[in-house]
mmCIF file of N, CA and C in Angstrom:
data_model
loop_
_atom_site.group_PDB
_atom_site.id
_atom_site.type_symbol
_atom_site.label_atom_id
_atom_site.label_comp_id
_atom_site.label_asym_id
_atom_site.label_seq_id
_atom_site.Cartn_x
_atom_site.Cartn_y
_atom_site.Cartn_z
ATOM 1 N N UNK A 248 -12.948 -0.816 -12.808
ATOM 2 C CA UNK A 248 -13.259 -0.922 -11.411
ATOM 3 C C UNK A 248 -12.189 -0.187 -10.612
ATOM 4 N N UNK A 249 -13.028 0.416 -10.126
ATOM 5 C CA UNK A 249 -11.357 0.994 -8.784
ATOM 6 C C UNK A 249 -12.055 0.648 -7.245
ATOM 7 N N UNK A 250 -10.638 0.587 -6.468
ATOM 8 C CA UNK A 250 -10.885 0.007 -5.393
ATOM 9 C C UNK A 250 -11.556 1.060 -4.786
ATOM 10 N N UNK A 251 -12.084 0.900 -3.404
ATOM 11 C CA UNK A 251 -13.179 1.678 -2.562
ATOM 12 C C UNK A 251 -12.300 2.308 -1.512
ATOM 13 N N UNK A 252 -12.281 3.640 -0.987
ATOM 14 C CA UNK A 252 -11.562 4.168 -0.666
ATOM 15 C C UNK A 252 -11.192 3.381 0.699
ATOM 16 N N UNK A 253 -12.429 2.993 1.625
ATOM 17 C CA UNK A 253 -11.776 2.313 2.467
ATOM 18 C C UNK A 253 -10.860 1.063 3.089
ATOM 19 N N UNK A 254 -11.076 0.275 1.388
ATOM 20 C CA UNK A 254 -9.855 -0.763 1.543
ATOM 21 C C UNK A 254 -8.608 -0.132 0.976
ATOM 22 N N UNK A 255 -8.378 1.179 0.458
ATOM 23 C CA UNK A 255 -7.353 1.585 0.153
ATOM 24 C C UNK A 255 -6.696 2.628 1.270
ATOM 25 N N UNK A 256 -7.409 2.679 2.397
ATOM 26 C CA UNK A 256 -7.106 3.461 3.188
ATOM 27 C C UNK A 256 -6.434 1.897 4.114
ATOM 28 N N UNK A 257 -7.007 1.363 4.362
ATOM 29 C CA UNK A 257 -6.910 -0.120 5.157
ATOM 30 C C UNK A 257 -5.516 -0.808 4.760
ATOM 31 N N UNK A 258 -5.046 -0.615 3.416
ATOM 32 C CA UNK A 258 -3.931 -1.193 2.598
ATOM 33 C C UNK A 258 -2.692 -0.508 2.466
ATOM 34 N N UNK A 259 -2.760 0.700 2.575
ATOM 35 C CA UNK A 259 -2.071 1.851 2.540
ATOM 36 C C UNK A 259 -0.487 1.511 3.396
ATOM 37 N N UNK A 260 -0.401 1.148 4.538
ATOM 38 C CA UNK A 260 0.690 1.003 5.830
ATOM 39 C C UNK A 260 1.164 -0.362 5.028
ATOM 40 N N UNK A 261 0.950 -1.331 4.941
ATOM 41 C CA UNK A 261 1.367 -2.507 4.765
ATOM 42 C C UNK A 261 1.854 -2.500 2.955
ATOM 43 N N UNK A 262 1.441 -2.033 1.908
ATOM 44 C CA UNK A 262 1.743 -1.662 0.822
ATOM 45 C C UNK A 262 3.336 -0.409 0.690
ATOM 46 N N UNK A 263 2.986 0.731 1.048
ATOM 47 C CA UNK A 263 3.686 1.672 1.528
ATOM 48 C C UNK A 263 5.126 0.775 2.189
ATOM 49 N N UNK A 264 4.810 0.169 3.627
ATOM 50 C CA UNK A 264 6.240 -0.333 4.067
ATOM 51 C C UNK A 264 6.399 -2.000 2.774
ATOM 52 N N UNK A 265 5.725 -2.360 2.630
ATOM 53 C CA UNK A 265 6.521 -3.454 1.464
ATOM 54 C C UNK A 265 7.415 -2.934 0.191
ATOM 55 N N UNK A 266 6.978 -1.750 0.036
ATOM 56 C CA UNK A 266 8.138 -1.450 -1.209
ATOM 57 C C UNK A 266 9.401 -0.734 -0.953
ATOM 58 N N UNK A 267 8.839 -0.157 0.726
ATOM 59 C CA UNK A 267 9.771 0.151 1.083
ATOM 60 C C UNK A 267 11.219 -0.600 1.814
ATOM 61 N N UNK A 268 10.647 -1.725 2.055
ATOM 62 C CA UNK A 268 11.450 -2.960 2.135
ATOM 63 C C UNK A 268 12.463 -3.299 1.222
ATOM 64 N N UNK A 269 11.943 -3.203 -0.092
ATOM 65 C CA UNK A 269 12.779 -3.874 -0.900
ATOM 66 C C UNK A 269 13.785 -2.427 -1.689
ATOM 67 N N UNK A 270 13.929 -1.038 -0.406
ATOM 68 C CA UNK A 270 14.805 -0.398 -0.890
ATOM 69 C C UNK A 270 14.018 1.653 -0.938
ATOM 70 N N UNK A 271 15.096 1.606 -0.386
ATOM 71 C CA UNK A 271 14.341 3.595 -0.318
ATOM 72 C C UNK A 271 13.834 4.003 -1.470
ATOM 73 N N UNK A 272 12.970 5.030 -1.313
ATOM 74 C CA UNK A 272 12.545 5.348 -2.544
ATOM 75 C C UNK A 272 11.636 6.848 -2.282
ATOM 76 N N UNK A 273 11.498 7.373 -2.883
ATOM 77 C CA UNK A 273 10.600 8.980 -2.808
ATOM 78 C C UNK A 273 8.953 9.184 -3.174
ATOM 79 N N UNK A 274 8.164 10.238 -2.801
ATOM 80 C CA UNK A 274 6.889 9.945 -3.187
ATOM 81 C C UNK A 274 6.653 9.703 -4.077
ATOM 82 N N UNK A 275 6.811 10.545 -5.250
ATOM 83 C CA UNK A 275 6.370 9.995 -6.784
ATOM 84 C C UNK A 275 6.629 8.538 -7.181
ATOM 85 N N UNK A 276 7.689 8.682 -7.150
ATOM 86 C CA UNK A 276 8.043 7.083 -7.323
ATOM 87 C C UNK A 276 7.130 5.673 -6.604
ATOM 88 N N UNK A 277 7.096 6.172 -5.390
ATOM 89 C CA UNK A 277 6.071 5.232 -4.859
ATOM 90 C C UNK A 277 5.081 5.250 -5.460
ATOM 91 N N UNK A 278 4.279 6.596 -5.921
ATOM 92 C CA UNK A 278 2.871 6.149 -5.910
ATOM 93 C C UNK A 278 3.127 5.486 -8.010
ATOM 94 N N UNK A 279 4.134 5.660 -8.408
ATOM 95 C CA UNK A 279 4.014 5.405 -9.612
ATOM 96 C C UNK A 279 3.983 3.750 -9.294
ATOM 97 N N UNK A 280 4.938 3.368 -8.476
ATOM 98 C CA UNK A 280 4.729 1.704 -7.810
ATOM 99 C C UNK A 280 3.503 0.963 -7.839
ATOM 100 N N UNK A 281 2.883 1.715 -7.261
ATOM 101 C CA UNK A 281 1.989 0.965 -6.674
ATOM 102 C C UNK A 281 0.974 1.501 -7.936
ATOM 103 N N UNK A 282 0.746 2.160 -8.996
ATOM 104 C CA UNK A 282 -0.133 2.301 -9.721
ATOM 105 C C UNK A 282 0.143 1.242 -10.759
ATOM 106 N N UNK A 283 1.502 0.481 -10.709
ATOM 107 C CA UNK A 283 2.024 -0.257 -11.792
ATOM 108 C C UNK A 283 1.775 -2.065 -10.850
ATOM 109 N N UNK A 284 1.981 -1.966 -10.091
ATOM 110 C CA UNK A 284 1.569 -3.113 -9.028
ATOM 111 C C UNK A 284 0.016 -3.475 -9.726
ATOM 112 N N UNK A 285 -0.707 -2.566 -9.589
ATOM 113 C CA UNK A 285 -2.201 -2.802 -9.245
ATOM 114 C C UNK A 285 -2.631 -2.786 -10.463
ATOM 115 N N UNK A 286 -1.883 -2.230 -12.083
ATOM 116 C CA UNK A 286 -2.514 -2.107 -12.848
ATOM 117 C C UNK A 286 -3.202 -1.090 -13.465
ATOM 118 N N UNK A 287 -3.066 0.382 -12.582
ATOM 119 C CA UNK A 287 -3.730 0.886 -12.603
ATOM 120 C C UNK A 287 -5.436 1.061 -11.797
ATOM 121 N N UNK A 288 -4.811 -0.198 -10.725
ATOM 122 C CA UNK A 288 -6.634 -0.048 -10.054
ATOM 123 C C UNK A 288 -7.069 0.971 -8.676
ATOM 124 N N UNK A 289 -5.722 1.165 -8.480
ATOM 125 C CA UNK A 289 -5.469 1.685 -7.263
ATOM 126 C C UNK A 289 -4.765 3.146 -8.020
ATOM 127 N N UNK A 290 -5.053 4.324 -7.958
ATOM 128 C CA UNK A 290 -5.097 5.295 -8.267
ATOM 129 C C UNK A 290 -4.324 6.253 -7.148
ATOM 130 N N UNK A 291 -3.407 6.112 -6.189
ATOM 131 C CA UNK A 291 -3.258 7.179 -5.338
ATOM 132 C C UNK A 291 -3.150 8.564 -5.694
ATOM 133 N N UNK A 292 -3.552 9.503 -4.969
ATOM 134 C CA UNK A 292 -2.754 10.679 -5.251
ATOM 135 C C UNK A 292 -1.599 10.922 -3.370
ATOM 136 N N UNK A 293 -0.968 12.303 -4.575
ATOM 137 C CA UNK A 293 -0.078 12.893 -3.277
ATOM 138 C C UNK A 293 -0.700 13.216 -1.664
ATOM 139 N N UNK A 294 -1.717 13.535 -1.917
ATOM 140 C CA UNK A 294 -3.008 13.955 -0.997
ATOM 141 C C UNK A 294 -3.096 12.091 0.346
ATOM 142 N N UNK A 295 -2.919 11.244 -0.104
ATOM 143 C CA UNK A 295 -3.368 10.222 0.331
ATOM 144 C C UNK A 295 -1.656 9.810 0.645
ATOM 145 N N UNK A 296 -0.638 9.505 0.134
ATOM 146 C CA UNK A 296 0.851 9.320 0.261
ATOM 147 C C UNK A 296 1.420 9.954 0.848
ATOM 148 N N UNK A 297 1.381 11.550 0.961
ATOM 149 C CA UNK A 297 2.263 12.114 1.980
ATOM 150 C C UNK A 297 2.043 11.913 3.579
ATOM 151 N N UNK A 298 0.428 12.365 4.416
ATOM 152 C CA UNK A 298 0.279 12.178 4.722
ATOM 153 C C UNK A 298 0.737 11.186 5.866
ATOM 154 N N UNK A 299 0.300 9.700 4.947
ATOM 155 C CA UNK A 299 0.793 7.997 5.295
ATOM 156 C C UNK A 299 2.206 8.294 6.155
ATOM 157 N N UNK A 300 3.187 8.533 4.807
ATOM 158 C CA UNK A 300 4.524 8.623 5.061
ATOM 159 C C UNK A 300 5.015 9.555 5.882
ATOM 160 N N UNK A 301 4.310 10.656 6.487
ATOM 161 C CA UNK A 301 4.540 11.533 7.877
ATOM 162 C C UNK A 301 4.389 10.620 8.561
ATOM 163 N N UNK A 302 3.122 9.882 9.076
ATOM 164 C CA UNK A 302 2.489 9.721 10.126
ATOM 165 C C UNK A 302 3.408 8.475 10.186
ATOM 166 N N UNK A 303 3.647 7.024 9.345
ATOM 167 C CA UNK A 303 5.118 6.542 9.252
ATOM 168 C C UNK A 303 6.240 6.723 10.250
ATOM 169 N N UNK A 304 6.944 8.288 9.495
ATOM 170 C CA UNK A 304 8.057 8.564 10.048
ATOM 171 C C UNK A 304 7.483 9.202 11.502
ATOM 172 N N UNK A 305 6.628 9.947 11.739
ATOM 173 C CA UNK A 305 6.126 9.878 13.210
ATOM 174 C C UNK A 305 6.163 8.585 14.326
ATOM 175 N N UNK A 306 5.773 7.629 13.405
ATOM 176 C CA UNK A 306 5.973 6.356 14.568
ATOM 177 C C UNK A 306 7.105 5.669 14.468
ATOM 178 N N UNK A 307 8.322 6.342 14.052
ATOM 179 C CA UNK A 307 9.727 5.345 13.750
ATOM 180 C C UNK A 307 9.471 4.370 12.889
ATOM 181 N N UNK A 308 8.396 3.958 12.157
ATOM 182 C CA UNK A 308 8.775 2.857 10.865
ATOM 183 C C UNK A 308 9.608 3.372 9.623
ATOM 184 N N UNK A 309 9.540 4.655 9.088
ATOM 185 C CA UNK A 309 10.351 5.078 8.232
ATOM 186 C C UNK A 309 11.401 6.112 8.572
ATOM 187 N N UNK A 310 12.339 6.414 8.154
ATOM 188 C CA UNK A 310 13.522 7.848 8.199
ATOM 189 C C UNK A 310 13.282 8.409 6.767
ATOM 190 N N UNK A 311 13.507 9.375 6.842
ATOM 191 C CA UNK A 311 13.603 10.589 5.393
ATOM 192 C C UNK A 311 14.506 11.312 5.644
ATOM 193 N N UNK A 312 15.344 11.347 4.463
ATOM 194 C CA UNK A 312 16.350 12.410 4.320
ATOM 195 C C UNK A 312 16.483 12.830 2.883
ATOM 196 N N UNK A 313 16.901 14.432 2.505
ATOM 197 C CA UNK A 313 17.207 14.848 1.628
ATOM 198 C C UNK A 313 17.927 14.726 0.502
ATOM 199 N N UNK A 314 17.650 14.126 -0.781
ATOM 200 C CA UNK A 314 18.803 13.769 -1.721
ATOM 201 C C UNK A 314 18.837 14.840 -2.571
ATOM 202 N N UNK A 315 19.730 14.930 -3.264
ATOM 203 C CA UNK A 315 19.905 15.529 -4.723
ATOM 204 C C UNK A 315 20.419 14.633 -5.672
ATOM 205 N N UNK A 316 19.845 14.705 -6.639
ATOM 206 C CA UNK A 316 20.203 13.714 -7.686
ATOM 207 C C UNK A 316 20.919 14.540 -9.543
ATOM 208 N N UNK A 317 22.035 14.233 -9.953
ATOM 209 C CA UNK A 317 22.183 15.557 -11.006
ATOM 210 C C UNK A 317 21.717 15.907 -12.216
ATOM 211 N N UNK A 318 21.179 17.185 -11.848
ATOM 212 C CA UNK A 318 20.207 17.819 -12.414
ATOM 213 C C UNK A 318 18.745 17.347 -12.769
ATOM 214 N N UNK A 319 18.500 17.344 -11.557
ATOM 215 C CA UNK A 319 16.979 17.044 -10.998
ATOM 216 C C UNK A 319 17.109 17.706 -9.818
ATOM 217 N N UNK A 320 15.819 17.912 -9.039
ATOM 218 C CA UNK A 320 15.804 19.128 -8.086
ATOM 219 C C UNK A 320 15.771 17.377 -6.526
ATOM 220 N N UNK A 321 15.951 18.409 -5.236
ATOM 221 C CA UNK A 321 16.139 17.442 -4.046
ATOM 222 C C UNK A 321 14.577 16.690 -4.346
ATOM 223 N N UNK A 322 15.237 15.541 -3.441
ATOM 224 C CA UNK A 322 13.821 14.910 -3.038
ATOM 225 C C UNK A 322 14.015 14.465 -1.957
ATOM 226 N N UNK A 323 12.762 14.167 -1.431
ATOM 227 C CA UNK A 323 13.053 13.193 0.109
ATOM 228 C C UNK A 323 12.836 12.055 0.074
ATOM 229 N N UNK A 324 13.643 11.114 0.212
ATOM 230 C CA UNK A 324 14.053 9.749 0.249
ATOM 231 C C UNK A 324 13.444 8.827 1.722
ATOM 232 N N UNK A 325 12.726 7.802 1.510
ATOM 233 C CA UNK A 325 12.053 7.169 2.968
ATOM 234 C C UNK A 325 12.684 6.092 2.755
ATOM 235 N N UNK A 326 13.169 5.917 3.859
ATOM 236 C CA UNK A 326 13.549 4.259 4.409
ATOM 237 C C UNK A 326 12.897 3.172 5.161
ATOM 238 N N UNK A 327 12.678 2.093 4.584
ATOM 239 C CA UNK A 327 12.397 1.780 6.626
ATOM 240 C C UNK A 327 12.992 1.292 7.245
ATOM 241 N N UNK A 328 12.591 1.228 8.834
ATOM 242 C CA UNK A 328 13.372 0.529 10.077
ATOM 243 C C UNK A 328 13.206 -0.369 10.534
ATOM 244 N N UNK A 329 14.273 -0.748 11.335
ATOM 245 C CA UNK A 329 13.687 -1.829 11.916
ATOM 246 C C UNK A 329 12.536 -2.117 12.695
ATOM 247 N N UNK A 330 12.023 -1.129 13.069
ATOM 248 C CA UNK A 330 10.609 -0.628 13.505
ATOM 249 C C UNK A 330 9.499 -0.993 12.513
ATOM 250 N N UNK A 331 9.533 -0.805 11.269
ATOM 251 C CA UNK A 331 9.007 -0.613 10.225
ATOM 252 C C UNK A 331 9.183 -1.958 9.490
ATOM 253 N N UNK A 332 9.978 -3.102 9.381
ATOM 254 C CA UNK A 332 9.898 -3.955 9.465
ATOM 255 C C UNK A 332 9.248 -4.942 10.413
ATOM 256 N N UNK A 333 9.315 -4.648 11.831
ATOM 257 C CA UNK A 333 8.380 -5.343 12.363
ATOM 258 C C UNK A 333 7.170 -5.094 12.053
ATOM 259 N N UNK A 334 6.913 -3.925 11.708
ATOM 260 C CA UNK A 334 5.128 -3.554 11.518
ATOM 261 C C UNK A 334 4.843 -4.195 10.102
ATOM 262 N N UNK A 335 5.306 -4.299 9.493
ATOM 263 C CA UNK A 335 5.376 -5.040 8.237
ATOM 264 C C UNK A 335 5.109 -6.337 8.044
ATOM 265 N N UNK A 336 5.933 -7.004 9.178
ATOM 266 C CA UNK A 336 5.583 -8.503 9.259
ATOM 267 C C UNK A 336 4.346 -8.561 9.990
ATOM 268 N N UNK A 337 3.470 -7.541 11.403
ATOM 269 C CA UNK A 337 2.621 -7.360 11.580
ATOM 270 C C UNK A 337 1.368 -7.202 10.827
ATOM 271 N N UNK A 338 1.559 -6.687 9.964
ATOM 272 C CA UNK A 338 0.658 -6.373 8.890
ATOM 273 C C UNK A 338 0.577 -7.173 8.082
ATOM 274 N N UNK A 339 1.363 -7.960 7.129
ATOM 275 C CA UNK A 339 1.108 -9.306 6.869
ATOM 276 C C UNK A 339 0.276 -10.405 7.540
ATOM 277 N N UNK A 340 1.155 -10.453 8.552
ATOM 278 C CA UNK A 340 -0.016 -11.468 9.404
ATOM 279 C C UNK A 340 -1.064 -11.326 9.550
ATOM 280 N N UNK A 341 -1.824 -10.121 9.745
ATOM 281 C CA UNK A 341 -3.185 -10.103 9.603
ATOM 282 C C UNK A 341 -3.486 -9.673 8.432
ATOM 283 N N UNK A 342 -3.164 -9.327 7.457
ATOM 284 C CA UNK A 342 -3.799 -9.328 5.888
ATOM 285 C C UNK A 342 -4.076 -10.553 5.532
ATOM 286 N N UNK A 343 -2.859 -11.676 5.943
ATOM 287 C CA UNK A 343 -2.776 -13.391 5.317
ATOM 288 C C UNK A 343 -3.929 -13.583 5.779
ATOM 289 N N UNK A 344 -4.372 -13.420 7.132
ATOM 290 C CA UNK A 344 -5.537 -14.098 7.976
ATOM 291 C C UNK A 344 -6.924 -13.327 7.406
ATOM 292 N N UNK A 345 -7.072 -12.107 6.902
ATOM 293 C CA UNK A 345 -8.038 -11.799 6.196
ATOM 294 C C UNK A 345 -7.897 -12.364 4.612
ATOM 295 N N UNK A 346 -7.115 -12.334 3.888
ATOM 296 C CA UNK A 346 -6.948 -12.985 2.963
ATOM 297 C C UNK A 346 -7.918 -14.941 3.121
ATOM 298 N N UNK A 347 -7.052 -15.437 4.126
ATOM 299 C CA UNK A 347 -7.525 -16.851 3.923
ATOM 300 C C UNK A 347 -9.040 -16.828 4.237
ATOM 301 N N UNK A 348 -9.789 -15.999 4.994
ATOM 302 C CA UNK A 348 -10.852 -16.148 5.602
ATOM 303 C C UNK A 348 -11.699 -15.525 4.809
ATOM 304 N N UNK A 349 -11.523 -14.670 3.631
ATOM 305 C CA UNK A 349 -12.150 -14.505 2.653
ATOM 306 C C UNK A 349 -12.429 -15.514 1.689
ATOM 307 N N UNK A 350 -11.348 -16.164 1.740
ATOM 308 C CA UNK A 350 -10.878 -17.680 0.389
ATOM 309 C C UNK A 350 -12.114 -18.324 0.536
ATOM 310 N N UNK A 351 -12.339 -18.623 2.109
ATOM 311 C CA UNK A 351 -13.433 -19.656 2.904
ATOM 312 C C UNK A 351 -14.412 -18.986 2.863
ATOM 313 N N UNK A 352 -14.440 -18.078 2.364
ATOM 314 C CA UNK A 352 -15.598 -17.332 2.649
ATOM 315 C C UNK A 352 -16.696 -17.158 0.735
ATOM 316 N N UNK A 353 -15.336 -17.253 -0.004
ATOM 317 C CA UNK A 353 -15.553 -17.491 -1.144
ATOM 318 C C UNK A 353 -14.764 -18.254 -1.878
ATOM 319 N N UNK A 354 -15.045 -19.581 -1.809
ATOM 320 C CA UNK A 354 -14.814 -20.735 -2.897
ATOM 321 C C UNK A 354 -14.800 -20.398 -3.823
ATOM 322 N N UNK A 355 -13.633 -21.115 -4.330
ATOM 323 C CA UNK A 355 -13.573 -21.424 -5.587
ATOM 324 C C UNK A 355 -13.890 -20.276 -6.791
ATOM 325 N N UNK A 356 -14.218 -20.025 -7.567
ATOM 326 C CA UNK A 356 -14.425 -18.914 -8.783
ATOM 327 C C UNK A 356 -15.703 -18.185 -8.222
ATOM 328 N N UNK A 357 -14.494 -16.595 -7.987
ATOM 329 C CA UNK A 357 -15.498 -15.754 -7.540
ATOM 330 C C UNK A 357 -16.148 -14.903 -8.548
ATOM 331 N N UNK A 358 -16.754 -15.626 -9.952
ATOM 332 C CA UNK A 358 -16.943 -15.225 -11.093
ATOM 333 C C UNK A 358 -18.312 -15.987 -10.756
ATOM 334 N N UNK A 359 -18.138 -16.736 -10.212
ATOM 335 C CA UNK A 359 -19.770 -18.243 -9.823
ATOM 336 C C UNK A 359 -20.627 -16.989 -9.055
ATOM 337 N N UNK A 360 -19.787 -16.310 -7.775
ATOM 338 C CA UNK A 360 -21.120 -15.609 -7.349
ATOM 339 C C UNK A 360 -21.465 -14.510 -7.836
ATOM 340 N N UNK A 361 -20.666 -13.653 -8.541
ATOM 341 C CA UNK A 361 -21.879 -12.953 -9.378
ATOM 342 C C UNK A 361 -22.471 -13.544 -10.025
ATOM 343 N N UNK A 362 -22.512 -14.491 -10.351
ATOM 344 C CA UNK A 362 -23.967 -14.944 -12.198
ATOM 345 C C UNK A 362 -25.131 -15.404 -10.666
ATOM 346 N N UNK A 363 -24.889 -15.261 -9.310
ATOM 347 C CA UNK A 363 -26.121 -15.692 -8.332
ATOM 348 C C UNK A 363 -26.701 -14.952 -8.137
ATOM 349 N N UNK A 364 -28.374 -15.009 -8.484
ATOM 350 C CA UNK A 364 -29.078 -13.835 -7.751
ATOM 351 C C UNK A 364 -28.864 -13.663 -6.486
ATOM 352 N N UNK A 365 -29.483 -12.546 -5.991
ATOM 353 C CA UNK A 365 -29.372 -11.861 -4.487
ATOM 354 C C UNK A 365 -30.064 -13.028 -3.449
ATOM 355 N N UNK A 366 -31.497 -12.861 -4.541
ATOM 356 C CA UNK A 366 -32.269 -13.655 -3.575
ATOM 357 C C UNK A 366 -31.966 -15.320 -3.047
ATOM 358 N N UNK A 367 -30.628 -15.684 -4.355
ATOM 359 C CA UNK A 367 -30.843 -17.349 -3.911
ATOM 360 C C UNK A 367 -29.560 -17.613 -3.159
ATOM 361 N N UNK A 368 -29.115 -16.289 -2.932
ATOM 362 C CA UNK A 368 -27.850 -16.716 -1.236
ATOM 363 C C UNK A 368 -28.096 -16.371 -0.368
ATOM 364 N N UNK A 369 -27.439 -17.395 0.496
ATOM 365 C CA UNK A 369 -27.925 -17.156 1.953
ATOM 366 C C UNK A 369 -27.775 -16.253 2.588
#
């Protein structure tokens, strides 16, 4: 199963600044993160990550600067801010609130409603 592009477009800001929370880090590396997070369900490419992380450092949630590391070529390193922390805790808060309202929305083993036909839910 892989996720649908538009909850991965939807997840992207709030994923992106959580790892960046717990410490700078560069594109590859991120998207190797989050492919190891998910299991492999979430597939990013560079195409979908760089992007993010412009538009990011466009709104002050992240800084980038140039590293070199020895003998490996530069990379660019993202941080976030304190900017980027608030949007973070922003983004939580309404993921939690979609999160719980899904819960309610589906009880208990969501393994029960697939074996339900179409026709016998409401």
């Amino acid at each position: 199963m892989k996720v649908t592009k538009d909850l991965v477009a939807a997840s992207a800001t709030p994923m992106v600044l959580g790892i960046l929370a717990d410490g700078e880090s560069y594109g590859y590396a991120i998207l190797r993160r989050i492919n190891e997070l998910s299991d492999g369900e979430l597939d990013w490419t560079e195409g979908l990550l760089y992007p993010l992380l412009h538009r990011l450092e466009r709104l002050g949630h992240v800084e980038a600067s140039w590293q070199s590391v020895a003998g490996e070529r530069r990379r660019k390193y993202y941080r976030i801010t304190s900017s980027g922390l608030a949007e973070l805790a922003e983004q939580r808060r309404q993921w939690e609130t979609v999160v719980s309202t899904l819960k309610e929305i589906w009880p208990g083993d969501v393994r029960r409603l697939a074996a339900i036909p179409l026709e016998g839910r409401a």
